[in-house]
Short mmCIF file of C-alpha atoms and ligand atoms in Angstrom, two decimals:
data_model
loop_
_atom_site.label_atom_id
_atom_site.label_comp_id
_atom_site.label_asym_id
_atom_site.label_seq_id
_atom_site.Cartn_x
_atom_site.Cartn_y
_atom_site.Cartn_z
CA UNK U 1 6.60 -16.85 -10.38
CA UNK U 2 7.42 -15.03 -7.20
CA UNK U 3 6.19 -15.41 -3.90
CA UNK U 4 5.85 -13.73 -0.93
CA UNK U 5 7.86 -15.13 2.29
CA UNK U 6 5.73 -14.19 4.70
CA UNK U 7 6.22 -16.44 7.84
CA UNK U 8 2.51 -17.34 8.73
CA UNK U 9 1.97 -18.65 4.93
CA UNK U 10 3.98 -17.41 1.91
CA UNK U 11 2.05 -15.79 -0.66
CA UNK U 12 2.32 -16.80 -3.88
CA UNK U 13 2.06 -14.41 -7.20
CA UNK U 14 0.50 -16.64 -9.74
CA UNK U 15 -2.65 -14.71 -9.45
CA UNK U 16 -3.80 -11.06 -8.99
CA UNK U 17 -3.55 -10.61 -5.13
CA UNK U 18 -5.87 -7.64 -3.16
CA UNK U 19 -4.93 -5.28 -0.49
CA UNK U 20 -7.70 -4.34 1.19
CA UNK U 21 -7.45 -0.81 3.33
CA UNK U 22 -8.30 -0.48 6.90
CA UNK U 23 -8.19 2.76 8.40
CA UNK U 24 -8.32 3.09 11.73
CA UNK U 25 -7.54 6.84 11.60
CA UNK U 26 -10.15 9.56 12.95
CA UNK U 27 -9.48 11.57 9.62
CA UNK U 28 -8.65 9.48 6.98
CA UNK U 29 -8.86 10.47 3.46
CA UNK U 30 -11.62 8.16 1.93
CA UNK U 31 -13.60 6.40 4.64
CA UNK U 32 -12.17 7.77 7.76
CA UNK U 33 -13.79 8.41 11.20
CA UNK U 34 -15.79 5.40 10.34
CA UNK U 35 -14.69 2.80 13.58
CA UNK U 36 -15.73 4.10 16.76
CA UNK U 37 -14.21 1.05 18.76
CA UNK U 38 -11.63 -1.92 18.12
CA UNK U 39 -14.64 -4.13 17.52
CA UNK U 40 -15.80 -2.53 14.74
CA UNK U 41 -12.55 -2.19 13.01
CA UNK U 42 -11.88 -5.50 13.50
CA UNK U 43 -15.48 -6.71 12.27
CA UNK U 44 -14.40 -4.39 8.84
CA UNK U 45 -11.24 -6.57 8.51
CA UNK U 46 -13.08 -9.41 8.82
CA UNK U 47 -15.51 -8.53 5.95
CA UNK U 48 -12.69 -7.39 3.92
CA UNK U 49 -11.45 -10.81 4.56
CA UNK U 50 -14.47 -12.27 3.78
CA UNK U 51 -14.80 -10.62 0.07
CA UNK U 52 -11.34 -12.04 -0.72
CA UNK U 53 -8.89 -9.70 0.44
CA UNK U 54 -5.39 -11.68 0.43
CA UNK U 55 -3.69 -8.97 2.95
CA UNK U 56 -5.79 -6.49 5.01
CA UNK U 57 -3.62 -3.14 5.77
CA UNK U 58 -3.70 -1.65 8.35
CA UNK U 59 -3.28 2.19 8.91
CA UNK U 60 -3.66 4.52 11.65
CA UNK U 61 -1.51 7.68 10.44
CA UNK U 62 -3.09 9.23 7.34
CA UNK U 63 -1.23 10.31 4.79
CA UNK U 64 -4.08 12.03 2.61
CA UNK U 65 -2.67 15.46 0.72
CA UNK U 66 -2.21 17.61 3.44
CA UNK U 67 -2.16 15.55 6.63
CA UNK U 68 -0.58 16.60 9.38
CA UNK U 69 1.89 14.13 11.23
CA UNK U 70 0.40 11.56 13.93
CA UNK U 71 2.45 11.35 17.34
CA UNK U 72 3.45 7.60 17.70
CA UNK U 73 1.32 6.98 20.81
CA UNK U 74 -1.56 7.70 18.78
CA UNK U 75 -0.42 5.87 16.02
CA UNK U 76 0.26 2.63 18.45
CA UNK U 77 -3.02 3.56 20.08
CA UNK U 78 -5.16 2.90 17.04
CA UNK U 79 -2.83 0.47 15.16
CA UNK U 80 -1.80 -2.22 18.01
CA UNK U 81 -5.06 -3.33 19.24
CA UNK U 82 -6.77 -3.99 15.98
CA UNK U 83 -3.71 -5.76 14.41
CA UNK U 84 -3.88 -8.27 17.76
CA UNK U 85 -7.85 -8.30 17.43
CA UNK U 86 -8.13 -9.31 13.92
CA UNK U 87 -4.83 -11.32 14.70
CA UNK U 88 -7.25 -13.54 17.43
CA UNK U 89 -10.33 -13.61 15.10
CA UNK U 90 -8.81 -14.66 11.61
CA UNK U 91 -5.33 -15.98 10.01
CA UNK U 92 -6.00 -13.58 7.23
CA UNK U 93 -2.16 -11.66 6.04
CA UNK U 94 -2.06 -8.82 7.71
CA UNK U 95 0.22 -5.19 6.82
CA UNK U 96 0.74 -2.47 9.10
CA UNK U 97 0.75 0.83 7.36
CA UNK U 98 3.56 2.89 9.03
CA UNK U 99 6.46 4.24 8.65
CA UNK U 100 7.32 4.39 12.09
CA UNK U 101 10.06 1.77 14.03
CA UNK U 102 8.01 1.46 17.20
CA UNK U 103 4.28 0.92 15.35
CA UNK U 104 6.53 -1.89 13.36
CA UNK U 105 7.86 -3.74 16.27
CA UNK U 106 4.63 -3.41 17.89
CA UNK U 107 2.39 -4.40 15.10
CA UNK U 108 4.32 -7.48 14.28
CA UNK U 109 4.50 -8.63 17.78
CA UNK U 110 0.69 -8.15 17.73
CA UNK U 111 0.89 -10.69 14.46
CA UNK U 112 1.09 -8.29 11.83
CA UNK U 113 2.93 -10.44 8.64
CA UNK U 114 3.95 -7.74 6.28
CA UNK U 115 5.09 -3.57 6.90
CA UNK U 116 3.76 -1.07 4.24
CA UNK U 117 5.68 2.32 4.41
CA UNK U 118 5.11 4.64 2.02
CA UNK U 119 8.31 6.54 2.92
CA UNK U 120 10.59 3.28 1.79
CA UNK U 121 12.08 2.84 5.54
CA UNK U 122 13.46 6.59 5.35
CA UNK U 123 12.79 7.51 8.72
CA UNK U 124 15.43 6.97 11.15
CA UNK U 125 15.41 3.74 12.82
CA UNK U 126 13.18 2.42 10.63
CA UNK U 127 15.68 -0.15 8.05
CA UNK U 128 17.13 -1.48 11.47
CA UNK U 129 13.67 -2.32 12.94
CA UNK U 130 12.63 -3.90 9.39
CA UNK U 131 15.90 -5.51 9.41
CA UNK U 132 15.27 -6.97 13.06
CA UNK U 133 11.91 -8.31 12.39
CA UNK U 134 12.30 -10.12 8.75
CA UNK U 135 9.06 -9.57 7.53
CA UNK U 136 7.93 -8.49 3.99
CA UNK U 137 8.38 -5.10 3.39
CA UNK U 138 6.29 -2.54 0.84
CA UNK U 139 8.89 0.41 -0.24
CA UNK U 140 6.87 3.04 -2.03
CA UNK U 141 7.96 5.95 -3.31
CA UNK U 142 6.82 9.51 -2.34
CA UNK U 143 8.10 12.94 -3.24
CA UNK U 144 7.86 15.13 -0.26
CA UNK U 145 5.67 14.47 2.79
CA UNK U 146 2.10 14.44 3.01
CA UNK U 147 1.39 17.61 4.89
CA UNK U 148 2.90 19.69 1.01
CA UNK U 149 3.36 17.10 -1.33
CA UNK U 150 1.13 18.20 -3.84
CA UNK U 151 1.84 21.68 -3.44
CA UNK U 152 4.11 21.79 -6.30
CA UNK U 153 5.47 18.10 -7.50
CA UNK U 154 7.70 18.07 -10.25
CA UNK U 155 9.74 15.59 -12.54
CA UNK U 156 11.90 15.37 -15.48
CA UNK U 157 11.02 12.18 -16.16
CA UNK U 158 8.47 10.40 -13.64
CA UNK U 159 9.18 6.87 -14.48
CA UNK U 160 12.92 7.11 -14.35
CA UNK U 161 13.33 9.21 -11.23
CA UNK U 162 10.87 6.57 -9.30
CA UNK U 163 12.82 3.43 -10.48
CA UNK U 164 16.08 5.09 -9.56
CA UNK U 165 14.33 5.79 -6.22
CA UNK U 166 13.37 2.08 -5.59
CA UNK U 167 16.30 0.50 -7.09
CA UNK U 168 18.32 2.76 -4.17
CA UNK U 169 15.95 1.83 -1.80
CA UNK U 170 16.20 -1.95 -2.15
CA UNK U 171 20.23 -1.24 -2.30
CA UNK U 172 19.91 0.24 1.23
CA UNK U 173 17.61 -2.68 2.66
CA UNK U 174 19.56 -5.52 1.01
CA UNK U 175 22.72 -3.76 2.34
CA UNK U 176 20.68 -3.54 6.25
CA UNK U 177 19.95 -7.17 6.12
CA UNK U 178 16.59 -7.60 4.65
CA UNK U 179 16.09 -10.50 1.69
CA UNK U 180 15.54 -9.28 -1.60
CA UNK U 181 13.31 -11.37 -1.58
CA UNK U 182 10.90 -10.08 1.03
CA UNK U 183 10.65 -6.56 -0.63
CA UNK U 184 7.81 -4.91 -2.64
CA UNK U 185 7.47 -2.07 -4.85
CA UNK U 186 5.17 0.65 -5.27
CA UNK U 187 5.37 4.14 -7.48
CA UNK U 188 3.50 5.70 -4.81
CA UNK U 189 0.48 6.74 -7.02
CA UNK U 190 -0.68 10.27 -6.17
CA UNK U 191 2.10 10.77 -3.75
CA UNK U 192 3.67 13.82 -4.56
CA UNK U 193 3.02 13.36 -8.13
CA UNK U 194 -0.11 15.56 -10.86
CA UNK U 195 -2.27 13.91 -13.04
CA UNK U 196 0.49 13.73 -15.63
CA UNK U 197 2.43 12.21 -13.66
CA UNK U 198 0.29 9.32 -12.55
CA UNK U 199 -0.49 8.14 -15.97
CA UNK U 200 2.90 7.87 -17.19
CA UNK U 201 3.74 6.15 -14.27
CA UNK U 202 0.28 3.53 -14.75
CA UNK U 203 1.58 3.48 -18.87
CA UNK U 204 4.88 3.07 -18.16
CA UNK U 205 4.50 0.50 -14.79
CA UNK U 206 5.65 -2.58 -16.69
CA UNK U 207 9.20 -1.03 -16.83
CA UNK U 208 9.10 -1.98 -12.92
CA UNK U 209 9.03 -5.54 -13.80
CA UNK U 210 12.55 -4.90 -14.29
CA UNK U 211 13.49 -4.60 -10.74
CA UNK U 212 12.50 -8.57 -10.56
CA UNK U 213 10.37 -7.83 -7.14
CA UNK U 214 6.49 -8.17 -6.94
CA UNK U 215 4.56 -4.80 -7.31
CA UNK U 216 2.14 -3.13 -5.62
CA UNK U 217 -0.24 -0.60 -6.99
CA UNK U 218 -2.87 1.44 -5.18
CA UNK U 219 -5.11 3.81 -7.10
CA UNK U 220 -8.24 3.18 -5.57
CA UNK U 221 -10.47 6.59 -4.73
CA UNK U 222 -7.56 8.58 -5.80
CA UNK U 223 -7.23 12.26 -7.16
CA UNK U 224 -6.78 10.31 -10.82
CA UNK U 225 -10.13 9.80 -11.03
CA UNK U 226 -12.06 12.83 -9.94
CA UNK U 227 -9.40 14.49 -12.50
CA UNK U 228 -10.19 12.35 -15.33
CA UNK U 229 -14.05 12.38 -14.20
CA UNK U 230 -15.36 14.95 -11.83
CA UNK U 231 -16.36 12.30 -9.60
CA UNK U 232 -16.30 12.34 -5.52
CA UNK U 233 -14.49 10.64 -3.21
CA UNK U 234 -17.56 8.15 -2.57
CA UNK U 235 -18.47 7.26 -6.00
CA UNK U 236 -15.26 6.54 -7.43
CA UNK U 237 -15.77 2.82 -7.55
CA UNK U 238 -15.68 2.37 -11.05
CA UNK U 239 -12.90 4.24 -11.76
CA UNK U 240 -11.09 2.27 -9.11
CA UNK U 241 -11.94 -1.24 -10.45
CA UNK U 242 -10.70 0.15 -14.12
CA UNK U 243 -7.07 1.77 -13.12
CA UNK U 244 -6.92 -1.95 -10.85
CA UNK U 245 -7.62 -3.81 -14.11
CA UNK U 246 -5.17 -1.56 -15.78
CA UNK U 247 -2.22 -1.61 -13.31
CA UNK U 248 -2.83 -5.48 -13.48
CA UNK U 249 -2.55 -5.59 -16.95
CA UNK U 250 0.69 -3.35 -16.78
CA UNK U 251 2.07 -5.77 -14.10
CA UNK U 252 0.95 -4.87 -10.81
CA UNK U 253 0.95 -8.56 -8.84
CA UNK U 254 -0.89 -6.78 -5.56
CA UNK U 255 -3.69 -3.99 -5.64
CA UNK U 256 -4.17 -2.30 -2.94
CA UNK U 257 -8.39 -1.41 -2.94
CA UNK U 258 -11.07 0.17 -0.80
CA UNK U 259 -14.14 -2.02 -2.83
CA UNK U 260 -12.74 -5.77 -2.09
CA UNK U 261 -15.60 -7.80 -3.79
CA UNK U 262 -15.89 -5.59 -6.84
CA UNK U 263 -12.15 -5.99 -7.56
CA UNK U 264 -12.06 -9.44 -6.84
CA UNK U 265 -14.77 -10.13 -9.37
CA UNK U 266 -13.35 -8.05 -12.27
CA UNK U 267 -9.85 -9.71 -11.39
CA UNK U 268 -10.98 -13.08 -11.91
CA UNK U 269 -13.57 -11.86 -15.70
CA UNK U 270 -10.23 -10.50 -16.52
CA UNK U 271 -7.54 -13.62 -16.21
CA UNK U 272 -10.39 -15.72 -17.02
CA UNK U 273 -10.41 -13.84 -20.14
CA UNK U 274 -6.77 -14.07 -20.63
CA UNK U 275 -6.34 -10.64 -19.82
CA UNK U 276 -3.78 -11.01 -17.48
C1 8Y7 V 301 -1.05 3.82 -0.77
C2 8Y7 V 301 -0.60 3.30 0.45
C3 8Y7 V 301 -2.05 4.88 0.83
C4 8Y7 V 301 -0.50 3.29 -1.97
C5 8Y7 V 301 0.82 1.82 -0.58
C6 8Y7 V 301 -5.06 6.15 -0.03
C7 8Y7 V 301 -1.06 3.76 2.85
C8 8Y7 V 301 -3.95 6.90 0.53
N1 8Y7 V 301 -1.97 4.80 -0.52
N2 8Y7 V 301 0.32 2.31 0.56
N3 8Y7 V 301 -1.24 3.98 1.43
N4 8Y7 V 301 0.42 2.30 -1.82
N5 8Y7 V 301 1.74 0.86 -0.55
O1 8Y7 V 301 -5.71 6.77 -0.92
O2 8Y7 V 301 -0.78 3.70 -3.09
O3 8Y7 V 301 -5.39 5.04 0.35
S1 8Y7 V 301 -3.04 5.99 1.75
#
C-alpha cells in the first residue's frame, strides 16, 4: 500500500481518498465567482471538509478551455489568504493548485501540505521551488496550455504518449531532488485531449499502476459528460460520481470532485461491495 508523506500527517492509500475543489477564482469553470470574501471561501473548505474530503485544493488561476493566464499577484492575492485561513480553522490536507514558484512557496508557508500543477513543474523555477519545499507533488499531464488546448488536440496513441510524459516528468523531479515517493500522477483528463481521447485514457488508466506512484483522477463536471449526455455544467453530478467510481475501479487512489458527500457515499457502497 502506498502512502502519502505529507509532513502534517501522511496519507495513507488503503482506501479511495477525495479531492475536493476550491476555487477561489472570479471565473472559474464550474462554480466560479462564487466567494465574495476569504470568509466564505474558507467556510466552503470547511464544508468540503466536513463531507469527507481527505485534501481540499486550492485554486486561484483557472485553467478552464480557454482561460487566459492569471498574473501571479492575483494568483497570490486569492490563493495565500485562504490557504492560511482554512490553515487556522481546520488541520484538514490542504493542495495549492498552481503551477507557479512564488504561489508554491507562499502557499506552503501559509500551511499548504501538498502542490497540484497541472503543467508537471514545467514552468521555470518551478522543480527548484518543489525541490526546496519537500512537499507532495501532483504532476499531471496537459497538451498545450489552457488558453488553445482544445483547439485541435491530437495523439497517436493517448495512453502511451501520457505515460511517456509522466515517466519523464518524475525522471526530472527525482533527478531535482524530490522523493519518488512524494509524487502523484494524473492523465490530465480533458486537458488538451477529445472525447476519444478521455475514454481510452479512463479504459486504459490501470496501465498507470505501472509507474508504482499513487494516482489522481479528476473528471468531475467535465466536457466527458455533457459529450456522452447533453448535460450542463450544473447537473453533471451523476455523471461525475459514475466516471469517479470508474477511475476507482481502474486504479485511481485520489479523486479529485466538486460533489464531496455524494462521492464519498458511492466510494464507500462500492468497496463495501468489493468493488474496489
Ligand atoms: C484537474 C486539476 C483541474 C485534474 C488535477 C476542473 C486544477 C478543471 N482539473 N488538477 N485541476 N487534475 N490534478 O474541471 O483533472 O476542475 S481544473
Amino acid at each position: 500500500m502506498l502512502t502519502i508523506p505529507c509532513r502534517r500527517r501522511p496519507l495513507p492509500l488503503d482506501r479511495a481518498r477525495v479531492m475536493g475543489v476550491l476555487n477561489v477564482t472570479p471565473d472559474s469553470f464550474s462554480d466560479g465567482g462564487r466567494f465574495t470574501s476569504v470568509a466564505e471561501a474558507v467556510a466552503a473548505a470547511l464544508a468540503l471538509a466536513g463531507e469527507g474530503a481527505d485534501i481540499v485544493d486550492v485554486g486561484g488561476e483557472s485553467t478552464r478551455p480557454g482561460a487566459r493566464p492569471v498574473p501571479v499577484a492575483d494568483e497570490l492575492a486569492r490563493v495565500v489568504p485562504v490557504v492560511a485561513g482554512l490553515r487556522r480553522a481546520s488541520d484538514v490536507l490542504i493542495s495549492v493548485d498552481t503551477s507557479e514558484p512564488a504561489v508554491m512557496e507562499s502557499a506552503v508557508a501559509a500551511g499548504a501540505d501538498l502542490i497540484n500543477d497541472v503543467r508537471a513543474l514545467r514552468r521555470p523555477g518551478a522543480l527548484a521551488a518543489a525541490a526546496r519545499l519537500q512537499v507532495p507533488v501532483v504532476l499531471m499531464h496537459m497538451q498545450g496550455e489552457p488558453a488553445t488546448m482544445q483547439q485541435a488536440p491530437a495523439y497517436d496513441d493517448v495512453v502511451a504518449e501520457v505515460l511517456a510524459f509522466l515517466a519523464d516528468r518524475i525522471a526530472a523531479c527525482i533527478t531535482a531532488g524530490l522523493a519518488r515517493a512524494s509524487l502523484i500522477i494524473d492523465p490530465g483528463f480533458g486537458f488538451g485531449k477529445r472525447p476519444a481521447d478521455n475514454l481510452a485514457l479512463l479504459e486504459g488508466l490501470h496501465r498507470f499502476r505501472a509507474l508504482g506512484v499513487p494516482l489522481l483522477a479528476g473528471l468531475s463536471r467535465k466536457s466527458l459528460i455533457g459529450h456522452l449526455t447533453g448535460a450542463a455544467i450544473a447537473e453533471r453530478r451523476g455523471g461525475s460520481i459514475a466516471l469517479a467510481l470508474a477511475a476507482r475501479a481502474k486504479g485511481a487512489d485520489i479523486l479529485r470532485v466538486h460533489d464531496v458527500a455524494d462521492t464519498v457515499q458511492a466510494l464507500a457502497v462500492a468497496a463495501a461491495l468489493g468493488e474496489n
